[in-house]
Short mmCIF file of C-alpha atoms in Angstrom, two decimals:
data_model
loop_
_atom_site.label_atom_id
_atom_site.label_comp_id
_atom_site.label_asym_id
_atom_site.label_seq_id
_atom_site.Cartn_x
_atom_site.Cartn_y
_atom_site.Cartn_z
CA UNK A 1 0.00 0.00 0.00
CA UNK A 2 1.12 3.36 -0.77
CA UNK A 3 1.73 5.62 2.33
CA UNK A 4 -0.68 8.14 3.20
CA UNK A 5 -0.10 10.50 5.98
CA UNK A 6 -2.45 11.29 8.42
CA UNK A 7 -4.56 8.86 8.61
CA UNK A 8 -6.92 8.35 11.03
CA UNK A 9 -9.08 5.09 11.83
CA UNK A 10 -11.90 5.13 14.52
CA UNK A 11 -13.91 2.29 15.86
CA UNK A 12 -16.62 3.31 18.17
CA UNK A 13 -18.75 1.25 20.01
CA UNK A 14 -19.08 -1.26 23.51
CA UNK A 15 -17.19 -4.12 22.70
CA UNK A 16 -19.58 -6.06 25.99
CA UNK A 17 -22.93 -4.95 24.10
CA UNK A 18 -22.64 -7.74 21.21
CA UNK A 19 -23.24 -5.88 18.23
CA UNK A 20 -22.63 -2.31 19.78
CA UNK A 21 -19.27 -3.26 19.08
CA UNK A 22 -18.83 -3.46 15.57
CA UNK A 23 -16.58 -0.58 14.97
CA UNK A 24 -14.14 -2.20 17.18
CA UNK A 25 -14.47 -5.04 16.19
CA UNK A 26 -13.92 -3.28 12.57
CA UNK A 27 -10.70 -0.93 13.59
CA UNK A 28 -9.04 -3.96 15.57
CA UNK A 29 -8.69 -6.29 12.25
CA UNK A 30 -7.69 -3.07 10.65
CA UNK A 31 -5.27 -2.56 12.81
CA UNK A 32 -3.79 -6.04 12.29
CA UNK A 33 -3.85 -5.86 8.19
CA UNK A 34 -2.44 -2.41 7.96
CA UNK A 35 1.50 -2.70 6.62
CA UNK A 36 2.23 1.05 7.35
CA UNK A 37 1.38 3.64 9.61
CA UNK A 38 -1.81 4.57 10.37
CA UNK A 39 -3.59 6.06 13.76
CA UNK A 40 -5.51 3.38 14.81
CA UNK A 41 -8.66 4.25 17.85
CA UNK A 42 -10.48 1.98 19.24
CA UNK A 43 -13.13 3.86 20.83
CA UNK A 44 -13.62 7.29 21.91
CA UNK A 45 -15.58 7.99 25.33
CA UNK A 46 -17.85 11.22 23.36
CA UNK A 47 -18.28 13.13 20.37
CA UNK A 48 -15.73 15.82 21.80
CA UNK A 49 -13.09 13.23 22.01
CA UNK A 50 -13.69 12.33 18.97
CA UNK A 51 -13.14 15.90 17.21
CA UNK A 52 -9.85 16.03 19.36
CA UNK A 53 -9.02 12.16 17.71
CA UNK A 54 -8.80 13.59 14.40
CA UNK A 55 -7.23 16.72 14.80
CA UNK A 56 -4.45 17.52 12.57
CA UNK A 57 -5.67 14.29 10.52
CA UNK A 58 -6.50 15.30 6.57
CA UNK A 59 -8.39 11.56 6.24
CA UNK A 60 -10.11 9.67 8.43
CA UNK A 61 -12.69 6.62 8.98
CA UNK A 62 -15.40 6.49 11.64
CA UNK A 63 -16.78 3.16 12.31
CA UNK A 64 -20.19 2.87 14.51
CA UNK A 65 -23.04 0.58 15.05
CA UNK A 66 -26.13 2.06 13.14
CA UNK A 67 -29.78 1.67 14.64
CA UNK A 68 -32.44 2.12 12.24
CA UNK A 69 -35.46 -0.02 10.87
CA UNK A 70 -33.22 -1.95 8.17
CA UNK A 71 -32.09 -5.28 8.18
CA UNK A 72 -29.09 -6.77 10.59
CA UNK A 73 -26.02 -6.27 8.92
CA UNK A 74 -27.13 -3.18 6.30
CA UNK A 75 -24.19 -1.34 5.50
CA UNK A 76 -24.07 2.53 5.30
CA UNK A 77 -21.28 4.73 4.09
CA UNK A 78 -21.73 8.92 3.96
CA UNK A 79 -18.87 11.34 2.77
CA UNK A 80 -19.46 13.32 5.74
CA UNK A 81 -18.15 16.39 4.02
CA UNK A 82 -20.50 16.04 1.19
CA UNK A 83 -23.96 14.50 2.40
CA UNK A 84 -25.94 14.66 5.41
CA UNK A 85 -25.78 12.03 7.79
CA UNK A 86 -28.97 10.92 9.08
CA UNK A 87 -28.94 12.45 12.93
CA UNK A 88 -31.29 9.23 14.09
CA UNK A 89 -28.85 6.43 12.35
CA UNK A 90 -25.57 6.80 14.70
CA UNK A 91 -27.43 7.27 18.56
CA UNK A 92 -23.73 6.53 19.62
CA UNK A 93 -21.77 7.21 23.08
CA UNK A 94 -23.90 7.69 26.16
CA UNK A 95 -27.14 9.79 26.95
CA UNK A 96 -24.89 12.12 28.78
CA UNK A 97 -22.55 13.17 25.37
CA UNK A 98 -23.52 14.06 21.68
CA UNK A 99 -23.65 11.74 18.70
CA UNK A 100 -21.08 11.25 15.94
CA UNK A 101 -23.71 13.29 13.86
CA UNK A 102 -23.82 15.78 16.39
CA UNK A 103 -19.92 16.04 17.16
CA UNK A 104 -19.39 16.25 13.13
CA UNK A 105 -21.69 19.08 13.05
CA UNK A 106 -19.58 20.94 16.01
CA UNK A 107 -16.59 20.36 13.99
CA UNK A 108 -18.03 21.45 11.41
CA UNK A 109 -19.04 24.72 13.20
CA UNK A 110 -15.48 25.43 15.02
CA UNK A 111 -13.45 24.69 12.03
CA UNK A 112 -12.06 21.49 12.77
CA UNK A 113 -13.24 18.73 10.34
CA UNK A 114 -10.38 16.78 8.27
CA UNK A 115 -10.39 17.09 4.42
CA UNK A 116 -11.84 13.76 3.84
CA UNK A 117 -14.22 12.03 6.42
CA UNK A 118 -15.87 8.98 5.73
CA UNK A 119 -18.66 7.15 8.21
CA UNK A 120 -19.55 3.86 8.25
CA UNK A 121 -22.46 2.55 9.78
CA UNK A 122 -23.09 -1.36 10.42
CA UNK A 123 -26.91 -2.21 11.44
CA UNK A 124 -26.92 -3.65 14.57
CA UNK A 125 -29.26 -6.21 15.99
CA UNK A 126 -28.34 -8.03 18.99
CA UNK A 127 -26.91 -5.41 22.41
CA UNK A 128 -27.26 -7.86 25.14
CA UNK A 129 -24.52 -8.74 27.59
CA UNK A 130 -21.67 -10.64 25.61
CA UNK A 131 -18.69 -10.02 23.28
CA UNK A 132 -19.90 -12.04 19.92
CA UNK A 133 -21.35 -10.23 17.15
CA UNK A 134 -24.45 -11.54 15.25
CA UNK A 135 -23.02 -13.28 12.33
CA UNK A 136 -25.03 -11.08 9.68
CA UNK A 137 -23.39 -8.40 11.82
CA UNK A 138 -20.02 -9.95 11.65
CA UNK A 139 -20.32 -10.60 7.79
CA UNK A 140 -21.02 -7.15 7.04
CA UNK A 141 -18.10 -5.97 9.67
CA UNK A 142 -15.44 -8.49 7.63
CA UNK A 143 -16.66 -7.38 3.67
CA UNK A 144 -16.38 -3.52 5.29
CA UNK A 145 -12.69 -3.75 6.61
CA UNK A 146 -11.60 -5.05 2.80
CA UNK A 147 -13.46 -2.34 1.52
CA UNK A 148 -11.34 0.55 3.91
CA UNK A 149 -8.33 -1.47 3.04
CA UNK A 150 -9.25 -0.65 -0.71
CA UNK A 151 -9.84 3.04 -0.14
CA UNK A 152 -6.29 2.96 1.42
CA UNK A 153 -4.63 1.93 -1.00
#
């Protein structure tokens, strides 16, 4: 793979919530396939950590668990920069913090988003106690790490 600077890769998610942990689950095998060197986060406690994870980063990847109506395992991808991210999709981080939506939007506002920042979303299904994800959920999480690993190269 060619080398990219600045690079950022963020999984976000509870890795003891089953599915809720896809975009660890995502950034981890990332993490492990990379041959060069990229900022690898697994997890980010809020939306304002999250801002302060990509600062000074000119591409980055945000990886979440999506919650919507769709099927287990539905796939979503949004050029943040360029479309609007449904603000229900990504309910993220705790009650007490704002969403990936809403810390994008802050960026946005202060003058702090990368040049290129890509979401991912993985439908959820499953956020019981446990560390397994639901294999649709794992499927979907495997096929979406080869695709980042494309866009890297």
């Amino acid at each position: 793979m060619n080398n990219i600077s600045n690079v950022v890769v963020v999984g976000i998610g509870n890795e003891f919530r089953k599915d809720d942990g896809v975009g660890l689950y995502v950034s981890r095998l990332i993490r492990e396939k990379i041959d060069r060197d990229i900022k690898v986060v697994d997890g980010v406690p809020d939306g304002y950590a999250l801002i302060e994870t990509w600062d000074d980063s000119s591409r980055v990847f945000v990886i979440d668990c999506a919650a919507s109506e769709n099927n287990s395992g539905t796939t979503y991808r949004f050029d943040a920069l360029k479309e609007k991210i449904p603000g229900d999709l990504f309910d993220g981080f705790s009650t007490h913090s704002i969403s990936v939506v809403d810390a994008i939007e802050l960026a946005k506002t202060l003058g702090r988003l990368p040049k290129s920042l890509m979401v991912f979303g993985i439908e959820g299904n499953d956020y019981t106690p446990g560390t397994l994800l639901s294999p649709e959920v794992k499927m979907a999480a495997d096929q979406l790490v080869e695709q980042i690993l494309d866009e890297l190269k």
